[in-house]
Protein backbone atom coordinates (compact mmCIF):
# COMPACT_ATOMS: atom_id res chain seq x y z
CA UNK A 1 0.00 0.00 0.00
CA UNK A 2 1.17 3.53 -0.73
CA UNK A 3 -0.09 6.53 1.17
CA UNK A 4 0.34 9.99 -0.34
CA UNK A 5 0.28 13.00 1.95
CA UNK A 6 -0.77 16.33 0.49
CA UNK A 7 2.93 17.31 0.31
CA UNK A 8 3.90 14.08 -1.47
CA UNK A 9 1.12 14.59 -3.96
CA UNK A 10 2.36 18.13 -4.59
CA UNK A 11 5.89 16.84 -5.10
CA UNK A 12 4.90 14.12 -7.57
CA UNK A 13 5.99 14.90 -11.12
CA UNK A 14 3.32 17.09 -12.76
CA UNK A 15 2.13 14.70 -15.50
CA UNK A 16 2.07 11.68 -13.18
CA UNK A 17 0.16 13.62 -10.54
CA UNK A 18 -2.41 14.78 -13.09
CA UNK A 19 -2.87 11.21 -14.36
CA UNK A 20 -3.30 9.93 -10.81
CA UNK A 21 -5.78 12.62 -9.76
CA UNK A 22 -7.70 12.26 -13.02
CA UNK A 23 -8.33 8.59 -12.20
CA UNK A 24 -9.58 9.15 -8.66
CA UNK A 25 -13.24 9.86 -9.34
CA UNK A 26 -13.54 6.35 -10.79
CA UNK A 27 -15.17 5.39 -14.09
CA UNK A 28 -16.75 8.37 -15.79
CA UNK A 29 -19.43 8.59 -18.47
CA UNK A 30 -18.33 9.42 -22.02
CA UNK A 31 -20.37 12.08 -23.76
CA UNK A 32 -19.98 14.28 -26.80
CA UNK A 33 -21.23 17.85 -26.48
CA UNK A 34 -22.44 19.37 -29.73
CA UNK A 35 -22.79 23.11 -30.30
CA UNK A 36 -23.02 25.56 -33.19
CA UNK A 37 -21.10 28.81 -33.57
CA UNK A 38 -22.52 32.19 -34.56
CA UNK A 39 -21.21 31.62 -38.08
CA UNK A 40 -22.81 28.18 -38.30
CA UNK A 41 -19.77 25.92 -37.68
CA UNK A 42 -20.72 22.63 -35.98
CA UNK A 43 -18.57 21.94 -32.93
CA UNK A 44 -18.16 18.68 -31.05
CA UNK A 45 -16.04 17.81 -27.99
CA UNK A 46 -15.77 14.89 -25.60
CA UNK A 47 -16.61 15.55 -21.93
CA UNK A 48 -16.43 13.06 -19.06
CA UNK A 49 -17.73 15.39 -16.37
CA UNK A 50 -21.43 15.18 -17.28
CA UNK A 51 -23.44 14.73 -14.09
CA UNK A 52 -27.09 14.29 -13.14
CA UNK A 53 -28.31 17.40 -11.31
CA UNK A 54 -31.98 16.55 -10.87
CA UNK A 55 -34.95 14.80 -12.47
CA UNK A 56 -37.69 17.41 -12.09
CA UNK A 57 -36.96 19.67 -13.87
CA UNK A 58 -34.64 17.39 -15.89
CA UNK A 59 -31.19 18.90 -15.41
CA UNK A 60 -27.71 17.75 -16.36
CA UNK A 61 -24.47 19.59 -15.74
CA UNK A 62 -20.88 19.39 -16.89
CA UNK A 63 -17.64 20.94 -15.76
CA UNK A 64 -15.96 23.32 -18.17
CA UNK A 65 -12.20 23.62 -17.77
CA UNK A 66 -10.76 27.10 -17.15
CA UNK A 67 -11.50 29.24 -20.18
CA UNK A 68 -8.41 31.40 -19.62
CA UNK A 69 -6.11 28.55 -20.79
CA UNK A 70 -7.38 28.35 -24.36
CA UNK A 71 -10.38 29.35 -26.48
CA UNK A 72 -13.12 26.85 -25.65
CA UNK A 73 -15.47 26.63 -28.58
CA UNK A 74 -18.07 24.66 -26.62
CA UNK A 75 -18.26 27.42 -24.02
CA UNK A 76 -18.28 30.28 -26.53
CA UNK A 77 -21.03 28.65 -28.60
CA UNK A 78 -23.25 27.90 -25.60
CA UNK A 79 -22.81 31.48 -24.40
CA UNK A 80 -23.69 32.85 -27.82
CA UNK A 81 -26.96 30.95 -28.37
CA UNK A 82 -27.75 29.09 -25.13
CA UNK A 83 -28.09 25.56 -26.55
CA UNK A 84 -26.07 22.33 -26.59
CA UNK A 85 -26.54 18.62 -27.10
CA UNK A 86 -25.23 15.70 -25.02
CA UNK A 87 -24.69 12.46 -26.94
CA UNK A 88 -23.65 9.14 -25.37
CA UNK A 89 -20.52 7.47 -26.73
CA UNK A 90 -20.79 3.81 -27.78
CA UNK A 91 -18.04 1.27 -28.42
CA UNK A 92 -18.43 1.57 -32.19
CA UNK A 93 -17.14 5.16 -32.26
CA UNK A 94 -15.22 5.68 -29.00
CA UNK A 95 -11.99 6.35 -30.94
CA UNK A 96 -13.69 8.98 -33.13
CA UNK A 97 -15.11 10.58 -29.98
CA UNK A 98 -11.72 10.69 -28.27
CA UNK A 99 -10.07 12.69 -31.02
CA UNK A 100 -12.65 15.47 -30.84
CA UNK A 101 -10.52 16.67 -27.90
CA UNK A 102 -7.80 17.80 -30.34
CA UNK A 103 -7.55 21.54 -30.94
CA UNK A 104 -9.26 22.64 -34.12
CA UNK A 105 -9.59 26.14 -35.56
CA UNK A 106 -12.80 28.20 -35.27
CA UNK A 107 -13.79 27.43 -38.85
CA UNK A 108 -13.14 23.67 -38.60
CA UNK A 109 -15.69 21.12 -37.45
CA UNK A 110 -14.73 18.10 -35.35
CA UNK A 111 -17.60 16.26 -37.05
CA UNK A 112 -15.67 16.38 -40.36
CA UNK A 113 -12.23 15.74 -38.90
CA UNK A 114 -13.27 12.89 -36.59
CA UNK A 115 -15.65 11.04 -38.91
CA UNK A 116 -18.92 11.74 -37.10
CA UNK A 117 -22.20 12.97 -38.60
CA UNK A 118 -24.11 16.07 -37.48
CA UNK A 119 -27.85 15.52 -37.20
CA UNK A 120 -30.64 18.01 -36.56
CA UNK A 121 -33.75 16.96 -34.65
CA UNK A 122 -37.07 18.79 -34.35
CA UNK A 123 -35.60 22.18 -35.24
CA UNK A 124 -33.25 22.15 -32.24
CA UNK A 125 -30.45 24.73 -32.66
CA UNK A 126 -27.40 22.60 -31.77
CA UNK A 127 -26.21 19.52 -33.71
CA UNK A 128 -26.69 15.97 -32.40
CA UNK A 129 -24.40 13.05 -33.25
CA UNK A 130 -26.16 10.76 -35.73
CA UNK A 131 -24.05 7.75 -34.61
CA UNK A 132 -25.21 8.12 -30.99
CA UNK A 133 -28.35 6.29 -29.88
CA UNK A 134 -28.92 8.33 -26.71
CA UNK A 135 -28.97 12.06 -27.26
CA UNK A 136 -30.52 15.10 -25.69
CA UNK A 137 -30.85 18.77 -26.49
CA UNK A 138 -30.42 21.19 -23.58
CA UNK A 139 -30.90 24.87 -22.88
CA UNK A 140 -28.38 26.53 -20.59
CA UNK A 141 -30.14 27.51 -17.37
CA UNK A 142 -27.25 28.24 -15.01
CA UNK A 143 -23.52 28.76 -15.01
CA UNK A 144 -21.82 28.32 -11.66
CA UNK A 145 -18.20 29.46 -11.29
CA UNK A 146 -16.07 27.12 -9.18
CA UNK A 147 -13.74 29.69 -7.68
CA UNK A 148 -11.26 27.19 -6.19
CA UNK A 149 -9.90 26.29 -9.65
CA UNK A 150 -11.63 28.60 -12.17
CA UNK A 151 -13.72 25.85 -13.69
CA UNK A 152 -17.42 26.36 -14.42
CA UNK A 153 -20.37 24.08 -13.72
CA UNK A 154 -22.65 24.50 -16.72
CA UNK A 155 -26.24 23.37 -16.11
CA UNK A 156 -28.76 22.67 -18.83
CA UNK A 157 -32.41 21.68 -18.89
CA UNK A 158 -33.34 18.86 -21.25
CA UNK A 159 -35.67 20.16 -23.97
CA UNK A 160 -35.60 17.16 -26.28
CA UNK A 161 -34.55 13.54 -25.76
CA UNK A 162 -34.02 10.79 -28.32
CA UNK A 163 -33.56 7.14 -27.26
CA UNK A 164 -34.17 3.79 -28.99
CA UNK A 165 -37.40 2.16 -27.80
CA UNK A 166 -35.64 -1.19 -27.31
CA UNK A 167 -33.31 0.36 -24.74
CA UNK A 168 -36.05 1.53 -22.37
CA UNK A 169 -36.88 -0.93 -19.59
CA UNK A 170 -40.31 -1.54 -18.04
CA UNK A 171 -39.55 0.74 -15.08
CA UNK A 172 -38.69 3.56 -17.49
CA UNK A 173 -34.93 3.52 -17.05
CA UNK A 174 -32.46 3.14 -19.89
CA UNK A 175 -30.49 -0.07 -20.36
CA UNK A 176 -27.06 1.35 -21.11
CA UNK A 177 -25.69 -2.14 -21.83
CA UNK A 178 -27.83 -2.73 -24.89
CA UNK A 179 -26.65 0.51 -26.50
CA UNK A 180 -23.01 -0.40 -25.72
CA UNK A 181 -22.21 2.79 -23.82
CA UNK A 182 -18.57 3.08 -22.81
CA UNK A 183 -17.02 4.71 -19.79
CA UNK A 184 -13.64 6.34 -19.28
CA UNK A 185 -10.87 6.20 -16.70
CA UNK A 186 -8.37 9.03 -16.53
CA UNK A 187 -8.38 10.95 -19.79
CA UNK A 188 -7.45 8.29 -22.30
CA UNK A 189 -8.75 4.82 -21.40
CA UNK A 190 -12.11 3.55 -22.60
CA UNK A 191 -13.97 0.60 -21.07
CA UNK A 192 -16.90 -1.59 -22.01
CA UNK A 193 -19.28 -2.09 -19.09
CA UNK A 194 -21.15 -5.19 -18.02
CA UNK A 195 -24.15 -5.20 -15.73
CA UNK A 196 -23.76 -7.07 -12.41
CA UNK A 197 -27.22 -6.75 -10.85
CA UNK A 198 -30.25 -4.53 -10.27
CA UNK A 199 -31.38 -4.15 -6.65
CA UNK A 200 -34.66 -3.12 -5.01
CA UNK A 201 -35.09 0.31 -3.46
CA UNK A 202 -33.06 0.26 -0.23
CA UNK A 203 -35.11 0.48 2.98
CA UNK A 204 -33.79 0.38 6.54
CA UNK A 205 -36.26 -2.28 7.68
CA UNK A 206 -36.05 -4.53 4.64
CA UNK A 207 -32.33 -5.34 4.34
CA UNK A 208 -31.34 -8.69 2.83
CA UNK A 209 -28.41 -10.63 4.32
CA UNK A 210 -25.35 -8.61 3.33
CA UNK A 211 -22.69 -10.64 5.08
CA UNK A 212 -19.56 -11.30 2.96
C1 LIG B 1 -11.58 11.69 -22.19
C2 LIG B 1 -11.67 13.20 -22.16
C3 LIG B 1 -12.54 13.84 -21.29
C4 LIG B 1 -12.65 15.25 -21.25
N1 LIG B 1 -13.52 15.82 -20.39
C5 LIG B 1 -13.58 17.18 -20.31
C6 LIG B 1 -14.45 17.81 -19.38
O1 LIG B 1 -15.20 17.16 -18.65
N2 LIG B 1 -14.45 19.18 -19.34
C7 LIG B 1 -13.67 19.94 -20.18
O2 LIG B 1 -13.72 21.17 -20.10
N3 LIG B 1 -12.85 19.36 -21.08
C8 LIG B 1 -12.79 18.01 -21.17
N4 LIG B 1 -11.96 17.41 -22.07
C9 LIG B 1 -11.19 18.27 -22.98
C10 LIG B 1 -12.01 18.73 -24.18
O3 LIG B 1 -12.51 17.61 -24.92
C11 LIG B 1 -11.09 19.58 -25.08
O4 LIG B 1 -10.63 20.71 -24.36
C12 LIG B 1 -11.75 20.02 -26.35
O5 LIG B 1 -10.74 20.47 -27.23
C13 LIG B 1 -12.72 21.15 -26.16
O6 LIG B 1 -13.18 21.46 -27.44
P1 LIG B 1 -13.78 22.88 -27.83
O7 LIG B 1 -12.66 23.89 -27.83
O8 LIG B 1 -14.33 22.61 -29.20
O9 LIG B 1 -14.82 23.19 -26.82
C14 LIG B 1 -11.84 16.03 -22.11
C15 LIG B 1 -10.93 15.39 -22.99
C16 LIG B 1 -10.85 13.99 -23.01
C17 LIG B 1 -9.90 13.31 -23.96
mmCIF file of C-alpha atoms and ligand atoms in Angstrom:
data_model
loop_
_atom_site.group_PDB
_atom_site.id
_atom_site.type_symbol
_atom_site.label_atom_id
_atom_site.label_comp_id
_atom_site.label_asym_id
_atom_site.label_seq_id
_atom_site.Cartn_x
_atom_site.Cartn_y
_atom_site.Cartn_z
ATOM 1 C CA UNK A 1 0.000 0.000 0.000
ATOM 2 C CA UNK A 2 1.174 3.526 -0.730
ATOM 3 C CA UNK A 3 -0.093 6.527 1.171
ATOM 4 C CA UNK A 4 0.338 9.990 -0.337
ATOM 5 C CA UNK A 5 0.280 12.999 1.953
ATOM 6 C CA UNK A 6 -0.771 16.334 0.485
ATOM 7 C CA UNK A 7 2.929 17.307 0.305
ATOM 8 C CA UNK A 8 3.901 14.078 -1.468
ATOM 9 C CA UNK A 9 1.118 14.594 -3.955
ATOM 10 C CA UNK A 10 2.358 18.128 -4.593
ATOM 11 C CA UNK A 11 5.894 16.840 -5.096
ATOM 12 C CA UNK A 12 4.901 14.122 -7.566
ATOM 13 C CA UNK A 13 5.992 14.897 -11.117
ATOM 14 C CA UNK A 14 3.321 17.092 -12.757
ATOM 15 C CA UNK A 15 2.127 14.696 -15.495
ATOM 16 C CA UNK A 16 2.067 11.677 -13.183
ATOM 17 C CA UNK A 17 0.159 13.620 -10.541
ATOM 18 C CA UNK A 18 -2.412 14.776 -13.091
ATOM 19 C CA UNK A 19 -2.875 11.206 -14.357
ATOM 20 C CA UNK A 20 -3.299 9.925 -10.808
ATOM 21 C CA UNK A 21 -5.777 12.625 -9.759
ATOM 22 C CA UNK A 22 -7.704 12.264 -13.022
ATOM 23 C CA UNK A 23 -8.330 8.590 -12.200
ATOM 24 C CA UNK A 24 -9.583 9.152 -8.658
ATOM 25 C CA UNK A 25 -13.242 9.864 -9.335
ATOM 26 C CA UNK A 26 -13.540 6.349 -10.794
ATOM 27 C CA UNK A 27 -15.168 5.392 -14.087
ATOM 28 C CA UNK A 28 -16.754 8.371 -15.795
ATOM 29 C CA UNK A 29 -19.426 8.591 -18.472
ATOM 30 C CA UNK A 30 -18.326 9.422 -22.017
ATOM 31 C CA UNK A 31 -20.373 12.080 -23.758
ATOM 32 C CA UNK A 32 -19.984 14.276 -26.803
ATOM 33 C CA UNK A 33 -21.232 17.845 -26.482
ATOM 34 C CA UNK A 34 -22.441 19.367 -29.733
ATOM 35 C CA UNK A 35 -22.787 23.114 -30.302
ATOM 36 C CA UNK A 36 -23.023 25.562 -33.191
ATOM 37 C CA UNK A 37 -21.100 28.814 -33.569
ATOM 38 C CA UNK A 38 -22.523 32.192 -34.556
ATOM 39 C CA UNK A 39 -21.206 31.622 -38.083
ATOM 40 C CA UNK A 40 -22.812 28.180 -38.297
ATOM 41 C CA UNK A 41 -19.766 25.920 -37.682
ATOM 42 C CA UNK A 42 -20.721 22.629 -35.980
ATOM 43 C CA UNK A 43 -18.569 21.939 -32.928
ATOM 44 C CA UNK A 44 -18.157 18.684 -31.048
ATOM 45 C CA UNK A 45 -16.036 17.810 -27.993
ATOM 46 C CA UNK A 46 -15.766 14.888 -25.597
ATOM 47 C CA UNK A 47 -16.612 15.551 -21.930
ATOM 48 C CA UNK A 48 -16.431 13.058 -19.058
ATOM 49 C CA UNK A 49 -17.735 15.395 -16.369
ATOM 50 C CA UNK A 50 -21.428 15.176 -17.279
ATOM 51 C CA UNK A 51 -23.435 14.729 -14.093
ATOM 52 C CA UNK A 52 -27.086 14.287 -13.142
ATOM 53 C CA UNK A 53 -28.308 17.400 -11.307
ATOM 54 C CA UNK A 54 -31.976 16.547 -10.868
ATOM 55 C CA UNK A 55 -34.945 14.804 -12.474
ATOM 56 C CA UNK A 56 -37.691 17.413 -12.090
ATOM 57 C CA UNK A 57 -36.963 19.672 -13.868
ATOM 58 C CA UNK A 58 -34.643 17.391 -15.894
ATOM 59 C CA UNK A 59 -31.193 18.901 -15.414
ATOM 60 C CA UNK A 60 -27.711 17.748 -16.358
ATOM 61 C CA UNK A 61 -24.469 19.592 -15.740
ATOM 62 C CA UNK A 62 -20.880 19.388 -16.887
ATOM 63 C CA UNK A 63 -17.638 20.940 -15.756
ATOM 64 C CA UNK A 64 -15.958 23.318 -18.170
ATOM 65 C CA UNK A 65 -12.195 23.618 -17.774
ATOM 66 C CA UNK A 66 -10.763 27.099 -17.155
ATOM 67 C CA UNK A 67 -11.504 29.242 -20.181
ATOM 68 C CA UNK A 68 -8.411 31.395 -19.615
ATOM 69 C CA UNK A 69 -6.114 28.547 -20.789
ATOM 70 C CA UNK A 70 -7.384 28.352 -24.362
ATOM 71 C CA UNK A 71 -10.379 29.354 -26.478
ATOM 72 C CA UNK A 72 -13.121 26.855 -25.650
ATOM 73 C CA UNK A 73 -15.471 26.628 -28.580
ATOM 74 C CA UNK A 74 -18.066 24.658 -26.624
ATOM 75 C CA UNK A 75 -18.263 27.420 -24.021
ATOM 76 C CA UNK A 76 -18.279 30.279 -26.533
ATOM 77 C CA UNK A 77 -21.027 28.653 -28.596
ATOM 78 C CA UNK A 78 -23.246 27.900 -25.598
ATOM 79 C CA UNK A 79 -22.808 31.475 -24.405
ATOM 80 C CA UNK A 80 -23.688 32.853 -27.821
ATOM 81 C CA UNK A 81 -26.956 30.954 -28.369
ATOM 82 C CA UNK A 82 -27.754 29.089 -25.133
ATOM 83 C CA UNK A 83 -28.091 25.558 -26.546
ATOM 84 C CA UNK A 84 -26.066 22.330 -26.589
ATOM 85 C CA UNK A 85 -26.540 18.617 -27.102
ATOM 86 C CA UNK A 86 -25.231 15.703 -25.022
ATOM 87 C CA UNK A 87 -24.691 12.457 -26.937
ATOM 88 C CA UNK A 88 -23.652 9.143 -25.368
ATOM 89 C CA UNK A 89 -20.519 7.466 -26.728
ATOM 90 C CA UNK A 90 -20.788 3.805 -27.781
ATOM 91 C CA UNK A 91 -18.039 1.267 -28.421
ATOM 92 C CA UNK A 92 -18.430 1.574 -32.192
ATOM 93 C CA UNK A 93 -17.135 5.162 -32.264
ATOM 94 C CA UNK A 94 -15.215 5.677 -28.996
ATOM 95 C CA UNK A 95 -11.994 6.351 -30.939
ATOM 96 C CA UNK A 96 -13.690 8.979 -33.132
ATOM 97 C CA UNK A 97 -15.107 10.580 -29.981
ATOM 98 C CA UNK A 98 -11.723 10.694 -28.265
ATOM 99 C CA UNK A 99 -10.066 12.690 -31.022
ATOM 100 C CA UNK A 100 -12.654 15.474 -30.835
ATOM 101 C CA UNK A 101 -10.515 16.674 -27.904
ATOM 102 C CA UNK A 102 -7.797 17.799 -30.342
ATOM 103 C CA UNK A 103 -7.549 21.539 -30.943
ATOM 104 C CA UNK A 104 -9.260 22.640 -34.121
ATOM 105 C CA UNK A 105 -9.589 26.144 -35.561
ATOM 106 C CA UNK A 106 -12.801 28.201 -35.274
ATOM 107 C CA UNK A 107 -13.795 27.427 -38.848
ATOM 108 C CA UNK A 108 -13.136 23.671 -38.603
ATOM 109 C CA UNK A 109 -15.690 21.122 -37.453
ATOM 110 C CA UNK A 110 -14.727 18.102 -35.347
ATOM 111 C CA UNK A 111 -17.598 16.264 -37.048
ATOM 112 C CA UNK A 112 -15.672 16.384 -40.364
ATOM 113 C CA UNK A 113 -12.226 15.739 -38.897
ATOM 114 C CA UNK A 114 -13.266 12.892 -36.595
ATOM 115 C CA UNK A 115 -15.650 11.044 -38.907
ATOM 116 C CA UNK A 116 -18.923 11.744 -37.097
ATOM 117 C CA UNK A 117 -22.196 12.966 -38.602
ATOM 118 C CA UNK A 118 -24.113 16.074 -37.482
ATOM 119 C CA UNK A 119 -27.849 15.522 -37.202
ATOM 120 C CA UNK A 120 -30.640 18.010 -36.561
ATOM 121 C CA UNK A 121 -33.747 16.957 -34.650
ATOM 122 C CA UNK A 122 -37.072 18.789 -34.345
ATOM 123 C CA UNK A 123 -35.599 22.184 -35.243
ATOM 124 C CA UNK A 124 -33.247 22.145 -32.236
ATOM 125 C CA UNK A 125 -30.451 24.727 -32.662
ATOM 126 C CA UNK A 126 -27.398 22.599 -31.774
ATOM 127 C CA UNK A 127 -26.214 19.521 -33.706
ATOM 128 C CA UNK A 128 -26.693 15.975 -32.398
ATOM 129 C CA UNK A 129 -24.400 13.051 -33.254
ATOM 130 C CA UNK A 130 -26.159 10.757 -35.733
ATOM 131 C CA UNK A 131 -24.051 7.749 -34.612
ATOM 132 C CA UNK A 132 -25.211 8.121 -30.992
ATOM 133 C CA UNK A 133 -28.349 6.292 -29.880
ATOM 134 C CA UNK A 134 -28.918 8.329 -26.710
ATOM 135 C CA UNK A 135 -28.971 12.056 -27.258
ATOM 136 C CA UNK A 136 -30.523 15.098 -25.694
ATOM 137 C CA UNK A 137 -30.848 18.771 -26.487
ATOM 138 C CA UNK A 138 -30.423 21.185 -23.583
ATOM 139 C CA UNK A 139 -30.897 24.870 -22.877
ATOM 140 C CA UNK A 140 -28.381 26.535 -20.589
ATOM 141 C CA UNK A 141 -30.137 27.509 -17.366
ATOM 142 C CA UNK A 142 -27.251 28.237 -15.005
ATOM 143 C CA UNK A 143 -23.523 28.761 -15.008
ATOM 144 C CA UNK A 144 -21.816 28.316 -11.658
ATOM 145 C CA UNK A 145 -18.198 29.464 -11.290
ATOM 146 C CA UNK A 146 -16.068 27.116 -9.177
ATOM 147 C CA UNK A 147 -13.736 29.687 -7.683
ATOM 148 C CA UNK A 148 -11.256 27.192 -6.194
ATOM 149 C CA UNK A 149 -9.902 26.295 -9.652
ATOM 150 C CA UNK A 150 -11.625 28.597 -12.166
ATOM 151 C CA UNK A 151 -13.724 25.846 -13.693
ATOM 152 C CA UNK A 152 -17.419 26.362 -14.419
ATOM 153 C CA UNK A 153 -20.366 24.082 -13.724
ATOM 154 C CA UNK A 154 -22.654 24.495 -16.724
ATOM 155 C CA UNK A 155 -26.239 23.370 -16.113
ATOM 156 C CA UNK A 156 -28.757 22.670 -18.830
ATOM 157 C CA UNK A 157 -32.408 21.681 -18.891
ATOM 158 C CA UNK A 158 -33.344 18.860 -21.253
ATOM 159 C CA UNK A 159 -35.673 20.163 -23.971
ATOM 160 C CA UNK A 160 -35.595 17.161 -26.280
ATOM 161 C CA UNK A 161 -34.547 13.543 -25.760
ATOM 162 C CA UNK A 162 -34.020 10.791 -28.320
ATOM 163 C CA UNK A 163 -33.563 7.136 -27.264
ATOM 164 C CA UNK A 164 -34.172 3.794 -28.992
ATOM 165 C CA UNK A 165 -37.400 2.164 -27.800
ATOM 166 C CA UNK A 166 -35.640 -1.192 -27.310
ATOM 167 C CA UNK A 167 -33.306 0.364 -24.737
ATOM 168 C CA UNK A 168 -36.051 1.527 -22.368
ATOM 169 C CA UNK A 169 -36.881 -0.934 -19.589
ATOM 170 C CA UNK A 170 -40.309 -1.540 -18.040
ATOM 171 C CA UNK A 171 -39.552 0.737 -15.082
ATOM 172 C CA UNK A 172 -38.695 3.559 -17.489
ATOM 173 C CA UNK A 173 -34.931 3.525 -17.054
ATOM 174 C CA UNK A 174 -32.461 3.136 -19.890
ATOM 175 C CA UNK A 175 -30.488 -0.069 -20.360
ATOM 176 C CA UNK A 176 -27.060 1.352 -21.112
ATOM 177 C CA UNK A 177 -25.688 -2.138 -21.828
ATOM 178 C CA UNK A 178 -27.829 -2.733 -24.887
ATOM 179 C CA UNK A 179 -26.651 0.506 -26.499
ATOM 180 C CA UNK A 180 -23.006 -0.402 -25.722
ATOM 181 C CA UNK A 181 -22.212 2.787 -23.823
ATOM 182 C CA UNK A 182 -18.569 3.077 -22.807
ATOM 183 C CA UNK A 183 -17.017 4.713 -19.787
ATOM 184 C CA UNK A 184 -13.640 6.343 -19.281
ATOM 185 C CA UNK A 185 -10.868 6.202 -16.703
ATOM 186 C CA UNK A 186 -8.368 9.030 -16.529
ATOM 187 C CA UNK A 187 -8.380 10.949 -19.785
ATOM 188 C CA UNK A 188 -7.454 8.292 -22.302
ATOM 189 C CA UNK A 189 -8.750 4.816 -21.403
ATOM 190 C CA UNK A 190 -12.113 3.551 -22.604
ATOM 191 C CA UNK A 191 -13.969 0.605 -21.071
ATOM 192 C CA UNK A 192 -16.901 -1.591 -22.008
ATOM 193 C CA UNK A 193 -19.282 -2.089 -19.090
ATOM 194 C CA UNK A 194 -21.152 -5.189 -18.021
ATOM 195 C CA UNK A 195 -24.147 -5.197 -15.725
ATOM 196 C CA UNK A 196 -23.756 -7.071 -12.405
ATOM 197 C CA UNK A 197 -27.223 -6.751 -10.845
ATOM 198 C CA UNK A 198 -30.250 -4.528 -10.274
ATOM 199 C CA UNK A 199 -31.383 -4.155 -6.649
ATOM 200 C CA UNK A 200 -34.661 -3.124 -5.011
ATOM 201 C CA UNK A 201 -35.087 0.314 -3.461
ATOM 202 C CA UNK A 202 -33.059 0.256 -0.228
ATOM 203 C CA UNK A 203 -35.114 0.479 2.977
ATOM 204 C CA UNK A 204 -33.794 0.382 6.541
ATOM 205 C CA UNK A 205 -36.260 -2.281 7.682
ATOM 206 C CA UNK A 206 -36.047 -4.532 4.637
ATOM 207 C CA UNK A 207 -32.330 -5.343 4.337
ATOM 208 C CA UNK A 208 -31.343 -8.690 2.832
ATOM 209 C CA UNK A 209 -28.412 -10.627 4.323
ATOM 210 C CA UNK A 210 -25.349 -8.607 3.331
ATOM 211 C CA UNK A 211 -22.687 -10.636 5.084
ATOM 212 C CA UNK A 212 -19.564 -11.298 2.965
HETATM 213 C C1 LIG B 1 -11.583 11.693 -22.188
HETATM 214 C C2 LIG B 1 -11.669 13.201 -22.162
HETATM 215 C C3 LIG B 1 -12.538 13.843 -21.290
HETATM 216 C C4 LIG B 1 -12.651 15.250 -21.254
HETATM 217 N N1 LIG B 1 -13.515 15.824 -20.386
HETATM 218 C C5 LIG B 1 -13.576 17.178 -20.308
HETATM 219 C C6 LIG B 1 -14.454 17.810 -19.385
HETATM 220 O O1 LIG B 1 -15.196 17.164 -18.654
HETATM 221 N N2 LIG B 1 -14.447 19.182 -19.339
HETATM 222 C C7 LIG B 1 -13.665 19.937 -20.179
HETATM 223 O O2 LIG B 1 -13.723 21.175 -20.103
HETATM 224 N N3 LIG B 1 -12.846 19.358 -21.075
HETATM 225 C C8 LIG B 1 -12.787 18.009 -21.172
HETATM 226 N N4 LIG B 1 -11.956 17.411 -22.073
HETATM 227 C C9 LIG B 1 -11.192 18.267 -22.978
HETATM 228 C C10 LIG B 1 -12.011 18.729 -24.178
HETATM 229 O O3 LIG B 1 -12.512 17.614 -24.917
HETATM 230 C C11 LIG B 1 -11.089 19.575 -25.084
HETATM 231 O O4 LIG B 1 -10.633 20.705 -24.359
HETATM 232 C C12 LIG B 1 -11.750 20.023 -26.352
HETATM 233 O O5 LIG B 1 -10.737 20.465 -27.229
HETATM 234 C C13 LIG B 1 -12.722 21.152 -26.161
HETATM 235 O O6 LIG B 1 -13.183 21.461 -27.443
HETATM 236 P P1 LIG B 1 -13.782 22.876 -27.830
HETATM 237 O O7 LIG B 1 -12.662 23.891 -27.831
HETATM 238 O O8 LIG B 1 -14.326 22.614 -29.201
HETATM 239 O O9 LIG B 1 -14.815 23.185 -26.823
HETATM 240 C C14 LIG B 1 -11.837 16.029 -22.115
HETATM 241 C C15 LIG B 1 -10.929 15.391 -22.991
HETATM 242 C C16 LIG B 1 -10.853 13.988 -23.014
HETATM 243 C C17 LIG B 1 -9.896 13.312 -23.963
#
